[in-house]
Coordinates of C-alpha atoms and ligand atoms in Angstrom, one line a residue:
X1 CA -56.9 100.9 40.3
X2 CA -57.6 102.4 37.1
X3 CA -58.9 100.1 34.2
X4 CA -57.8 100.0 30.7
X5 CA -59.9 101.8 28.1
X6 CA -62.4 99.9 25.9
X7 CA -60.4 100.8 22.9
X8 CA -57.3 99.2 24.4
X9 CA -59.3 96.1 25.4
X10 CA -60.6 95.7 22.1
X11 CA -57.1 95.9 20.3
X12 CA -55.7 93.5 22.9
X13 CA -58.5 91.1 22.9
X14 CA -57.0 88.9 20.2
X15 CA -60.1 89.6 18.0
X16 CA -62.6 89.2 20.8
X17 CA -61.3 86.2 22.6
X18 CA -59.8 88.0 25.7
X19 CA -59.3 85.5 28.4
X20 CA -62.9 84.5 28.3
X21 CA -62.3 80.8 27.9
X22 CA -60.0 81.0 31.1
X23 CA -62.4 83.2 33.0
X24 CA -65.2 80.9 32.6
X25 CA -63.3 78.1 34.2
X26 CA -62.5 80.1 37.3
X27 CA -64.8 78.8 40.1
X28 CA -63.5 81.2 42.6
X29 CA -65.8 84.0 41.5
X30 CA -69.1 84.5 39.7
X31 CA -67.6 87.5 37.8
X32 CA -65.4 87.8 34.8
X33 CA -62.5 90.1 34.7
X34 CA -63.1 93.8 34.0
X35 CA -61.6 93.2 30.4
X36 CA -63.6 90.1 29.8
X37 CA -66.9 91.9 30.8
X38 CA -66.2 94.4 28.0
X39 CA -65.3 91.6 25.6
X40 CA -68.3 89.4 26.3
X41 CA -70.6 92.0 25.1
X42 CA -69.5 91.4 21.5
X43 CA -70.8 87.8 22.3
X44 CA -74.2 89.1 23.1
X45 CA -74.0 88.9 26.8
X46 CA -73.7 91.4 29.8
X47 CA -72.5 90.8 33.1
X48 CA -75.0 92.0 35.7
X49 CA -75.9 91.7 39.3
X50 CA -79.5 91.6 41.1
X51 CA -79.6 95.1 42.4
X52 CA -82.4 94.2 44.7
X53 CA -79.9 92.1 46.6
X54 CA -76.9 94.5 46.3
X55 CA -77.1 96.2 49.7
X56 CA -78.0 92.9 51.6
X57 CA -75.1 91.1 50.0
X58 CA -72.7 94.1 50.8
X59 CA -73.9 93.9 54.5
X60 CA -73.0 90.1 54.5
X61 CA -69.7 90.9 52.9
X62 CA -70.4 88.7 49.9
X63 CA -69.6 89.6 46.3
X64 CA -72.6 90.9 44.3
X65 CA -75.1 88.3 43.0
X66 CA -73.3 88.2 39.5
X67 CA -75.5 86.9 36.7
X68 CA -75.5 87.4 33.0
X69 CA -78.0 88.8 30.4
X70 CA -77.9 87.2 27.1
X71 CA -79.4 88.8 23.9
X72 CA -80.3 86.8 20.8
X73 CA -79.3 88.0 17.3
X74 CA -82.6 87.8 15.3
X75 CA -82.4 90.1 12.3
X76 CA -86.0 90.9 11.4
X77 CA -87.3 89.3 14.7
X78 CA -88.7 86.1 13.2
X79 CA -88.6 82.8 15.1
X80 CA -89.8 79.4 14.3
X81 CA -91.9 77.4 16.8
X82 CA -89.0 75.0 17.3
X83 CA -86.8 78.1 18.0
X84 CA -89.4 79.4 20.5
X85 CA -89.4 76.0 22.3
X86 CA -85.5 76.0 22.4
X87 CA -85.6 79.4 23.9
X88 CA -88.2 78.5 26.4
X89 CA -86.2 75.6 27.4
X90 CA -83.1 77.8 27.9
X91 CA -85.1 80.3 29.9
X92 CA -86.5 77.6 32.1
X93 CA -83.3 75.6 32.6
X94 CA -80.7 78.3 32.9
X95 CA -82.3 81.6 33.3
X96 CA -84.9 83.3 35.4
X97 CA -88.0 81.6 33.8
X98 CA -88.7 84.6 31.6
X99 CA -88.3 85.6 27.9
X100 CA -87.9 89.3 27.5
X101 CA -88.9 90.6 24.0
X102 CA -86.9 93.8 23.5
X103 CA -87.4 97.1 21.6
X104 CA -85.0 95.6 18.9
X105 CA -87.6 92.7 18.2
X106 CA -85.5 89.9 19.8
X107 CA -85.2 88.1 23.2
X108 CA -83.1 88.6 26.2
X109 CA -82.9 86.3 28.9
X110 CA -81.7 87.3 32.5
X111 CA -80.1 85.5 35.5
X112 CA -77.6 83.0 34.0
X113 CA -74.8 82.3 36.4
X114 CA -71.2 82.0 35.2
X115 CA -70.9 78.4 35.4
X116 CA -74.1 77.8 33.1
X117 CA -73.0 80.4 30.6
X118 CA -71.4 78.1 28.2
X119 CA -74.2 75.4 28.4
X120 CA -76.7 78.3 27.9
X121 CA -74.8 79.4 24.7
X122 CA -74.6 75.9 23.4
X123 CA -78.5 75.4 24.0
X124 CA -79.1 78.8 22.1
X125 CA -76.9 77.2 19.3
X126 CA -78.8 74.0 19.3
X127 CA -82.0 75.9 18.8
X128 CA -80.4 77.3 15.5
X129 CA -79.8 80.8 17.0
X130 CA -76.8 82.7 18.1
X131 CA -75.9 85.9 20.1
X132 CA -73.1 87.2 18.0
X133 CA -72.8 91.1 18.0
X134 CA -76.2 91.3 19.8
X135 CA -74.2 93.9 22.0
X136 CA -70.7 95.5 21.5
X137 CA -69.2 98.1 19.2
X138 CA -70.5 96.4 16.1
X139 CA -73.5 96.6 14.0
X140 CA -76.5 95.3 16.2
X141 CA -79.6 93.5 15.6
X142 CA -81.0 94.7 12.2
X143 CA -84.8 95.6 12.4
X144 CA -87.3 94.7 9.8
X145 CA -90.9 95.9 9.7
X146 CA -93.3 93.4 11.1
X147 CA -96.5 94.4 9.5
X148 CA -98.0 91.0 8.8
X149 CA -100.4 92.1 6.2
X150 CA -97.9 92.5 3.3
X151 CA -96.3 89.1 3.5
X152 CA -94.3 89.3 0.1
X153 CA -92.9 92.7 1.0
X154 CA -92.3 91.5 4.6
X155 CA -90.5 88.6 3.4
X156 CA -88.2 90.9 1.1
X157 CA -87.5 93.2 4.2
X158 CA -86.9 90.3 6.4
X159 CA -84.3 89.0 3.9
X160 CA -82.6 92.5 3.8
X161 CA -82.4 92.4 7.6
X162 CA -80.8 89.0 7.4
X163 CA -78.3 89.8 4.8
X164 CA -77.3 93.1 6.3
X165 CA -76.7 91.3 9.8
X166 CA -74.6 88.6 8.0
X167 CA -72.7 91.1 6.1
X168 CA -71.7 92.9 9.2
X169 CA -71.0 89.9 11.4
X170 CA -67.3 90.2 12.6
X171 CA -64.9 87.7 10.8
X172 CA -63.4 86.6 14.0
X173 CA -64.1 82.9 14.9
X174 CA -63.9 83.9 18.7
X175 CA -67.6 83.0 19.3
X176 CA -67.2 79.6 17.9
X177 CA -64.0 78.9 19.7
X178 CA -65.2 80.2 23.1
X179 CA -68.6 78.9 23.3
X180 CA -68.8 76.2 20.8
X181 CA -65.4 74.6 21.2
X182 CA -64.4 75.1 17.5
X183 CA -60.6 74.1 17.3
X184 CA -58.2 77.0 17.1
X185 CA -56.4 77.4 13.7
X186 CA -53.3 79.5 12.6
X187 CA -55.5 82.6 12.2
X188 CA -57.0 82.3 15.7
X189 CA -56.7 85.8 17.2
X190 CA -55.4 87.5 14.2
X191 CA -58.2 87.2 11.6
X192 CA -58.5 90.2 9.2
X193 CA -61.7 92.2 10.0
X194 CA -62.2 93.5 6.5
X195 CA -65.1 96.0 7.7
X196 CA -64.3 96.8 11.2
X197 CA -60.6 96.6 11.4
X198 CA -58.6 95.9 14.6
X199 CA -60.5 98.1 17.0
X200 CA -64.0 97.4 15.7
X201 CA -66.3 100.4 15.8
X202 CA -66.1 103.4 18.2
X203 CA -69.5 102.5 19.5
X204 CA -72.6 100.3 18.6
X205 CA -74.2 100.9 15.2
X206 CA -77.9 100.3 14.5
X207 CA -79.7 99.7 11.2
X208 CA -83.4 99.4 10.5
X209 CA -85.6 98.7 7.5
X210 CA -89.0 100.3 7.5
X211 CA -92.0 99.7 5.2
X212 CA -94.3 102.7 4.9
X213 CA -97.0 103.4 5.9
X214 CA -95.9 101.9 9.2
X215 CA -92.9 102.9 11.1
X216 CA -93.0 100.2 13.7
X217 CA -89.2 99.9 13.7
X218 CA -88.8 103.6 14.4
X219 CA -86.4 104.1 11.6
X220 CA -85.3 107.5 12.6
X221 CA -84.0 106.2 15.8
X222 CA -81.2 104.2 14.0
X223 CA -77.7 105.1 12.9
X224 CA -78.7 103.9 9.5
X225 CA -82.3 103.7 8.4
X226 CA -83.7 102.3 5.1
X227 CA -87.2 103.4 4.1
X228 CA -88.6 100.8 1.4
X229 CA -90.0 102.7 -1.5
X230 CA -92.6 100.6 -3.5
X231 CA -93.2 101.2 -7.1
X232 CA -96.7 101.6 -8.7
X233 CA -96.7 97.8 -9.6
X234 CA -96.2 97.1 -5.8
X235 CA -92.5 96.0 -6.4
X236 CA -89.7 97.2 -4.2
X237 CA -88.0 100.0 -6.1
X238 CA -85.4 100.7 -3.4
X239 CA -84.9 102.7 -0.1
X240 CA -84.7 106.1 1.1
X241 CA -81.6 106.4 3.4
X242 CA -81.6 108.1 6.6
X243 CA -78.6 108.6 9.0
X244 CA -77.8 109.7 12.5
X245 CA -80.6 108.7 14.6
X246 CA -79.9 107.6 18.2
X247 CA -81.7 108.1 21.4
X248 CA -78.9 108.1 24.1
X249 CA -78.6 111.2 26.2
X250 CA -77.5 112.4 29.6
X251 CA -79.6 114.4 32.1
X252 CA -78.4 118.1 32.1
X253 CA -75.3 117.5 29.7
X254 CA -76.2 119.6 26.6
X255 CA -73.4 117.8 24.4
X256 CA -75.2 114.4 24.9
X257 CA -78.4 114.5 23.0
X258 CA -81.0 112.3 21.3
X259 CA -81.4 112.8 17.5
X260 CA -83.6 111.6 14.8
X261 CA -82.1 110.5 11.5
X262 CA -82.1 112.7 8.5
X263 CA -83.1 111.5 5.0
X264 CA -80.2 111.9 2.7
X265 CA -81.5 110.3 -0.6
X266 CA -82.6 107.3 -2.6
X267 CA -80.9 104.0 -3.4
X268 CA -81.8 101.0 -5.5
X269 CA -81.5 97.6 -4.0
X270 CA -78.3 96.7 -5.6
X271 CA -76.8 99.7 -3.9
X272 CA -77.7 98.8 -0.3
X273 CA -74.4 97.1 0.8
X274 CA -72.2 99.7 -0.6
X275 CA -74.1 102.5 1.1
X276 CA -74.3 100.8 4.5
X277 CA -70.7 99.6 4.3
X278 CA -69.9 103.3 3.5
X279 CA -71.7 104.6 6.5
X280 CA -70.1 101.9 8.7
X281 CA -66.6 102.6 7.8
X282 CA -67.0 106.4 7.8
X283 CA -68.1 106.1 11.3
X284 CA -65.3 103.6 12.0
X285 CA -62.7 106.1 10.6
X286 CA -64.1 109.4 12.0
X287 CA -66.1 108.4 15.1
X288 CA -64.9 109.7 18.5
X289 CA -62.6 107.0 20.2
X290 CA -61.7 109.1 23.1
X291 CA -65.1 109.9 24.6
X292 CA -67.6 106.9 24.5
X293 CA -70.5 109.2 25.3
X294 CA -69.6 111.2 22.3
X295 CA -68.9 108.3 19.9
X296 CA -72.3 107.6 18.1
X297 CA -72.6 108.2 14.3
X298 CA -75.0 111.1 15.1
X299 CA -72.1 113.1 16.8
X300 CA -69.7 112.3 13.8
X301 CA -72.2 113.7 11.5
X302 CA -73.0 116.8 13.6
X303 CA -69.3 117.5 14.3
X304 CA -68.1 117.0 10.8
X305 CA -71.2 118.3 9.0
X306 CA -73.8 116.3 7.2
X307 CA -72.5 117.4 3.7
X308 CA -69.0 116.1 4.3
X309 CA -70.4 112.8 5.6
X310 CA -72.8 112.3 2.8
X311 CA -70.0 113.2 0.4
X312 CA -67.6 110.7 2.0
X313 CA -70.3 108.0 2.0
X314 CA -71.0 108.6 -1.7
X315 CA -67.2 108.4 -2.5
X316 CA -66.8 105.1 -0.6
X317 CA -69.9 103.7 -2.2
X318 CA -68.9 104.8 -5.7
X319 CA -72.1 106.5 -6.6
X320 CA -74.4 109.6 -6.1
X321 CA -77.5 109.2 -4.0
X322 CA -80.6 110.0 -6.0
X323 CA -83.1 112.5 -4.5
X324 CA -85.2 111.0 -1.8
X325 CA -88.6 109.6 -3.0
X326 CA -92.0 110.6 -1.4
X327 CA -93.2 108.3 1.4
X328 CA -95.7 108.8 4.2
X329 CA -95.6 107.1 7.6
X330 CA -98.9 106.7 9.5
X331 CA -97.8 105.5 12.9
X332 CA -95.2 103.5 14.7
X333 CA -97.3 101.3 16.7
X334 CA -98.5 97.7 16.5
X335 CA -102.2 96.7 15.6
X336 CA -103.6 94.2 18.0
X337 CA -105.7 91.2 17.4
X338 CA -106.4 89.3 14.3
X339 CA -105.7 90.6 10.8
X340 CA -105.9 88.6 7.6
X341 CA -102.8 88.8 5.4
X342 CA -101.9 87.3 1.9
X343 CA -102.3 83.7 1.0
X344 CA -105.4 83.3 3.2
X345 CA -103.2 83.3 6.3
X346 CA -104.1 85.0 9.6
X347 CA -101.8 86.9 12.1
X348 CA -102.7 87.6 15.8
X349 CA -100.7 90.5 17.4
X350 CA -100.6 90.1 21.2
X351 CA -99.7 93.0 23.5
X352 CA -97.1 91.9 26.1
X353 CA -96.5 93.7 29.3
X354 CA -93.1 95.5 28.5
X355 CA -92.3 92.3 26.5
X356 CA -92.0 90.3 29.5
X357 CA -93.2 86.8 29.1
X358 CA -93.3 85.1 32.4
X359 CA -95.8 83.0 34.4
X360 CA -97.8 84.5 37.2
X361 CA -100.8 83.0 38.6
X362 CA -103.3 85.2 36.8
X363 CA -101.3 85.2 33.6
X364 CA -99.3 82.1 32.8
X365 CA -97.7 83.8 29.7
X366 CA -94.7 81.6 29.4
X367 CA -96.7 78.3 29.5
X368 CA -99.3 79.7 27.2
X369 CA -96.8 80.8 24.6
X370 CA -95.0 77.3 24.9
X371 CA -98.4 75.5 24.4
X372 CA -99.0 77.7 21.3
X373 CA -95.4 76.9 19.9
X374 CA -96.1 73.3 20.3
X375 CA -99.1 73.4 17.8
X376 CA -98.3 76.4 15.7
X377 CA -96.9 75.8 12.2
X378 CA -96.2 79.5 11.1
X379 CA -93.9 81.9 12.7
X380 CA -93.5 84.1 15.6
X381 CA -92.7 87.8 14.8
X382 CA -91.5 90.0 17.5
X383 CA -92.3 93.8 17.2
X384 CA -90.0 96.8 18.2
X385 CA -92.8 97.7 20.4
X386 CA -92.1 94.6 22.7
X387 CA -95.0 92.7 21.3
X388 CA -95.5 89.3 19.6
X389 CA -97.3 88.2 16.4
X390 CA -98.5 84.7 16.1
X391 CA -98.1 84.7 12.3
X392 CA -99.2 82.6 9.5
X393 CA -102.3 80.9 10.9
X394 CA -104.7 79.2 8.6
X395 CA -108.3 80.0 9.1
X396 CA -109.0 76.5 10.2
X397 CA -106.5 76.9 13.1
X398 CA -107.7 80.1 14.5
X399 CA -110.1 78.6 17.0
X400 CA -107.4 76.4 18.6
X401 CA -105.0 79.3 18.9
X402 CA -107.8 81.4 20.4
X403 CA -108.6 78.8 23.0
X404 CA -104.8 78.7 24.2
X405 CA -104.7 82.5 24.2
X406 CA -107.9 82.6 26.4
X407 CA -106.8 79.7 28.7
X408 CA -103.5 81.5 29.5
X409 CA -104.7 84.9 29.7
X410 CA -102.4 85.9 26.7
X411 CA -104.9 88.6 25.5
X412 CA -105.0 90.3 28.8
X413 CA -103.0 93.2 27.7
X414 CA -105.0 93.4 24.5
X415 CA -107.8 93.9 26.9
X416 CA -106.2 96.4 29.0
X417 CA -108.6 99.1 30.3
X418 CA -107.1 101.9 28.3
X419 CA -105.6 102.3 25.0
X420 CA -102.5 104.0 26.3
X421 CA -101.8 100.9 28.3
X422 CA -102.0 98.4 25.3
X423 CA -99.4 100.3 23.4
X424 CA -97.1 101.6 26.2
X425 CA -93.4 100.5 26.0
X426 CA -90.9 100.5 28.9
X427 CA -87.4 99.5 29.3
X428 CA -86.1 96.7 31.5
X429 CA -84.5 98.9 34.1
X430 CA -84.3 97.5 37.7
X431 CA -83.4 95.1 39.1
X432 CA -81.0 93.9 36.3
X433 CA -80.0 97.1 34.5
X434 CA -76.8 98.4 36.0
X435 CA -77.5 101.9 34.7
X436 CA -81.0 102.3 35.8
X437 CA -81.8 105.4 37.9
X438 CA -85.4 104.7 38.5
X439 CA -88.0 101.9 37.9
X440 CA -89.4 101.4 34.5
X441 CA -90.8 97.9 33.6
X442 CA -91.9 97.3 37.2
X443 CA -93.4 100.7 37.6
X444 CA -95.3 100.9 34.3
X445 CA -98.5 99.0 35.4
X446 CA -98.7 101.0 38.5
X447 CA -98.4 104.3 36.8
X448 CA -101.0 103.5 34.1
X449 CA -103.3 102.5 37.1
X450 CA -102.9 105.9 38.5
X451 CA -103.4 107.6 35.2
X452 CA -106.7 105.7 34.6
X453 CA -109.0 107.9 36.6
X454 CA -107.7 111.2 34.8
X455 CA -108.3 109.5 31.3
X456 CA -111.8 108.4 32.6
X457 CA -112.5 112.0 33.9
X458 CA -111.9 113.4 30.3
X459 CA -113.5 110.4 28.4
X460 CA -110.0 109.4 26.9
X461 CA -109.9 105.7 27.8
X462 CA -110.0 104.6 24.2
X463 CA -108.0 107.5 22.8
X464 CA -104.5 106.3 21.6
X465 CA -101.5 107.9 23.2
X466 CA -98.0 107.0 22.4
X467 CA -96.3 106.5 26.0
X468 CA -92.9 105.3 26.8
X469 CA -91.0 104.9 30.0
X470 CA -87.2 104.5 30.4
X471 CA -85.3 104.0 33.8
X472 CA -82.5 106.5 32.6
X473 CA -81.7 108.8 29.8
X474 CA -80.1 106.2 27.6
X475 CA -83.5 105.8 26.1
X476 CA -83.8 102.0 25.5
X477 CA -87.6 102.5 25.0
X478 CA -87.0 105.3 22.6
X479 CA -88.9 107.7 25.0
X480 CA -87.7 110.8 23.0
X481 CA -90.0 109.9 20.2
X482 CA -93.2 109.5 22.6
X483 CA -96.1 111.9 22.9
X484 CA -95.8 111.4 26.6
X485 CA -92.6 110.0 28.1
X486 CA -91.0 109.5 31.6
X487 CA -87.4 109.2 31.8
X488 CA -85.7 108.2 35.1
X489 CA -83.7 110.6 37.2
X490 CA -83.6 109.1 40.6
X491 CA -85.8 106.5 42.6
X492 CA -89.3 107.6 42.2
X493 CA -88.4 110.7 40.1
X494 CA -88.5 111.2 36.4
X495 CA -88.3 113.9 33.6
X496 CA -91.8 114.3 31.9
X497 CA -91.3 114.9 28.2
X498 CA -94.1 115.9 26.0
X499 CA -95.0 116.4 22.3
X500 CA -93.5 113.7 20.1
X501 CA -95.6 112.5 17.3
X502 CA -97.1 109.0 16.7
X503 CA -95.2 108.4 13.5
X504 CA -91.7 108.4 15.2
X505 CA -90.7 111.6 13.2
X506 CA -90.6 114.4 15.9
X507 CA -88.9 114.4 19.2
X508 CA -90.6 115.6 22.4
X509 CA -89.7 118.4 24.9
X510 CA -88.7 118.4 28.5
X511 CA -91.9 119.6 30.2
X512 CA -91.2 119.0 33.9
X513 CA -87.9 117.8 35.4
X514 CA -87.3 115.6 38.3
X515 CA -90.8 115.1 39.4
X516 CA -92.4 112.3 41.3
X517 CA -95.8 110.6 40.6
X518 CA -97.9 113.2 42.2
X519 CA -96.3 116.0 40.2
X520 CA -96.5 114.1 37.1
X521 CA -100.3 113.6 37.3
X522 CA -100.8 117.2 38.4
X523 CA -99.0 118.3 35.2
X524 CA -100.8 116.0 32.8
X525 CA -104.3 116.3 34.4
X526 CA -104.9 119.9 32.8
X527 CA -103.3 119.1 29.5
X528 CA -105.5 116.1 29.1
X529 CA -108.5 118.1 30.1
X530 CA -107.7 120.7 27.4
X531 CA -107.1 118.0 24.8
X532 CA -110.3 116.5 25.5
X533 CA -112.3 119.6 25.1
X534 CA -110.1 121.4 22.4
X535 CA -108.7 118.7 20.1
X536 CA -109.6 118.8 16.4
X537 CA -111.0 115.7 14.7
X538 CA -108.5 113.0 14.8
X539 CA -105.9 115.3 16.3
X540 CA -103.3 113.4 18.3
X541 CA -102.1 114.5 21.8
X542 CA -98.4 115.4 20.5
X543 CA -99.7 117.4 17.6
X544 CA -102.3 119.1 19.7
X545 CA -99.7 120.3 22.2
X546 CA -97.7 121.9 19.4
X547 CA -100.8 123.5 17.8
X548 CA -101.8 125.2 21.1
X549 CA -98.3 126.2 21.9
X550 CA -97.6 124.0 25.2
X551 CA -94.5 122.7 23.6
X552 CA -92.5 124.3 20.7
X553 CA -90.1 123.4 18.1
X554 CA -87.1 122.8 18.3
X555 CA -88.5 120.2 20.5
X556 CA -85.7 119.0 22.7
X557 CA -83.4 121.6 24.3
X558 CA -80.2 120.4 22.5
X559 CA -81.1 118.1 19.6
X560 CA -81.3 119.0 16.0
X561 CA -85.0 118.6 15.0
X562 CA -85.6 117.0 11.5
X563 CA -88.9 116.8 9.6
X564 CA -88.5 114.0 7.2
X565 CA -91.9 114.2 5.4
X566 CA -92.5 113.5 1.8
X567 CA -88.9 112.7 1.1
X568 CA -87.4 115.9 2.2
X569 CA -85.3 116.4 5.0
X570 CA -85.4 119.9 6.7
X571 CA -82.7 120.6 9.5
X572 CA -83.7 123.1 12.0
X573 CA -81.0 124.3 14.5
Ligands
SRM1 FE1 -80.4 99.9 25.5 C1 -77.5 99.9 27.4 C2 -81.4 97.2 27.5 C3 -82.7 99.1 23.2 C4 -79.7 102.8 24.0 N1 -79.6 98.7 27.0 C5 -78.3 99.0 27.7 C6 -78.1 98.0 28.7 C7 -77.3 96.7 28.2 C8 -77.5 98.5 30.1 C9 -75.9 98.4 30.4 O1 -75.3 98.9 29.3 O2 -75.6 97.9 31.3 C10 -79.6 97.5 29.1 C11 -79.7 96.0 29.6 C12 -80.9 96.0 30.6 C13 -81.2 94.6 31.1 O3 -81.1 94.3 32.2 O4 -81.7 93.9 30.3 C14 -80.3 97.8 27.8 N2 -81.7 98.3 25.3 C15 -82.1 97.4 26.2 C16 -83.5 96.7 25.9 C17 -83.4 95.2 26.3 C18 -84.5 97.6 26.4 C19 -85.9 96.9 26.3 O5 -86.6 97.1 27.3 O6 -86.4 96.3 25.4 C20 -83.3 96.9 24.3 C21 -82.4 95.7 23.7 C22 -82.3 95.8 22.1 C23 -81.8 94.8 21.4 O7 -82.4 93.7 21.4 O8 -80.8 94.9 20.8 C24 -82.5 98.1 24.2 N3 -81.0 100.6 23.9 C25 -82.1 100.3 23.1 C26 -82.5 101.3 22.3 C27 -83.7 101.3 21.3 C28 -83.4 100.9 19.9 O9 -82.2 100.5 19.6 O10 -84.4 101.0 19.1 C29 -81.8 102.6 22.5 C30 -81.8 103.8 21.8 C31 -81.2 103.9 20.5 C32 -79.8 104.2 20.6 O11 -79.0 103.3 20.5 O12 -79.4 105.4 20.8 C33 -80.8 101.9 23.5 N4 -78.9 101.1 25.7 C34 -78.8 102.4 25.0 C35 -77.8 103.1 25.6 C36 -77.3 104.5 25.1 C37 -76.4 104.4 23.9 C38 -75.9 105.7 23.5 O13 -75.4 105.8 22.3 O14 -75.7 106.6 24.4 C39 -76.9 102.3 26.5 C40 -75.8 102.7 27.3 C41 -74.7 102.4 26.7 O15 -74.5 101.8 25.5 O16 -73.7 102.9 27.2 C42 -77.9 101.1 26.7
SF4_2 FE1 -81.3 100.5 31.5 FE2 -81.6 103.0 31.1 FE3 -81.7 101.1 29.1 FE4 -83.6 101.5 30.8 S1 -83.0 103.1 29.4 S2 -82.7 99.5 30.2 S3 -82.6 102.1 32.7 S4 -79.9 101.6 30.2

């Protein structure tokens, strides 16, 4: 049986209601209809099944072990202790007893069954949170820099993330009706969507706000990136605008490629909404609605040409972009441990294993964070590298937090034996992700372990490397920006990519395709050896590989390379 297209489903969904309300009540199956599985994404949830159990259930002639993943909308990634406790209760009551920090600085919970979905959404709402547009063909969670040392600037950027997220929230009341029992009114199902229109966007759209010198949001991986420019007095003067970043690609299909955003100019704060809306509506009108694999803004830009897209954006925004201002990124990572910020407040960044907060005997992370949330009076800030910052701690409270951290081994990753392990990022992949071709989160610790002796051999234990792993080429861990990346191809087999930089500005190159663990280590060993003996002072691995000619630009076989340094964007074919 052929299924309707996503475009048709959106148009016929009565503004994202579909038959969700009825489907939730159908007790004969743990699944939703094909159409509702598409519609529910706009409400921040995915239907999944436990892939570890798939074959066994098939043998037993049972339907798959259907379950739902729910993603929170958290622009800027800030949570109060009360919200943390609310989510902890959701995870332990309705989900698989874990909270998963994502690469877009929010939480996912996994393993919610259909009959608990509505109660779970209501519990999330009771924690003063929602999941609106966390997935689907709309603007997604807006990222905001999490550097805790610049609290004033951080607060401003957080505010921008909140306002942009609110601005691009769909107008439909579907979420409130389906999950929170809001009464239907005359407009139910026919609300005007002033920004999105009837069919919403052709594909997801992502916005991030970075504050140089840190690119912890990986601003160039977003459809629209805003790079804060601070004037001599330390005030926010405005933003450089970057367009067309996105990671998704496919193995061996040259027309599906990752791309870094290119900087197109500078705007003042009062121009932010106009330019953001221009970008979103140009993509709405010109984006590909036939081929979802070719529907992101990057393809619209490359197909129509950057000049035409920028001209259309300027026309719709009603002004011309000013020339981009100089800026400089130092790195795209997190800094672990305590740092002192403004107003005598301290901030503790904890490295989490792929963002997974769960209890194991050796590491009761979920319990530990819950105990901290019970006493902490500041905030929790999620980072886009899947880590958490316990933010805003007075000096007098540090010892109490430290004691809880030690008691629950919350600093185990901060003390990981190698620098590469502390900063590594990996996507969820198996067993929940339907698209995973290979393990990622579950394989990362094992891979880091077998890499350790090689790092030891060359004295590279404490040398920082930007390492990212994804279970498939969709690139949820943003692997194409890493110095070393593994991208899943098949069980136990990966593409090895090398030569990204540590500032998130240069993509890496395919170095070995379809290789297993032994072959990956065999490929890396001599390169790490050369790096140890031939590197220049402070030279990073990715830069070294370029200097000695192991990898060349253009770095990825099919993408457009962009150097976006000092306010200029140089596009190379
Ligand atoms: Fe992602 C799809 C997990 C960040 C590119 N992503 C998925 C799904 C929903 C699988 C699916 O469609 O069935 C994954 C759910 C797995 C699970 O079981 O939880 C999934 N993506 C994630 C998360 C949880 C990865 C993580 O380990 O942290 C991240 C959640 C972010 C959030 O909170 O909103 C996540 N995904 C990203 C990023 C990184 C980013 O945005 O900075 C990317 C690359 C940037 C980009 O959008 O290009 C990304 N995810 C994709 C794609 C490829 C999109 C494309 O245009 O080609 C897919 C597949 C799709 O949409 O069809 C995808
Ligand atoms: Fe799933 Fe692929 Fe994203 Fe990993 S990169 S979470 S395997 S879609």
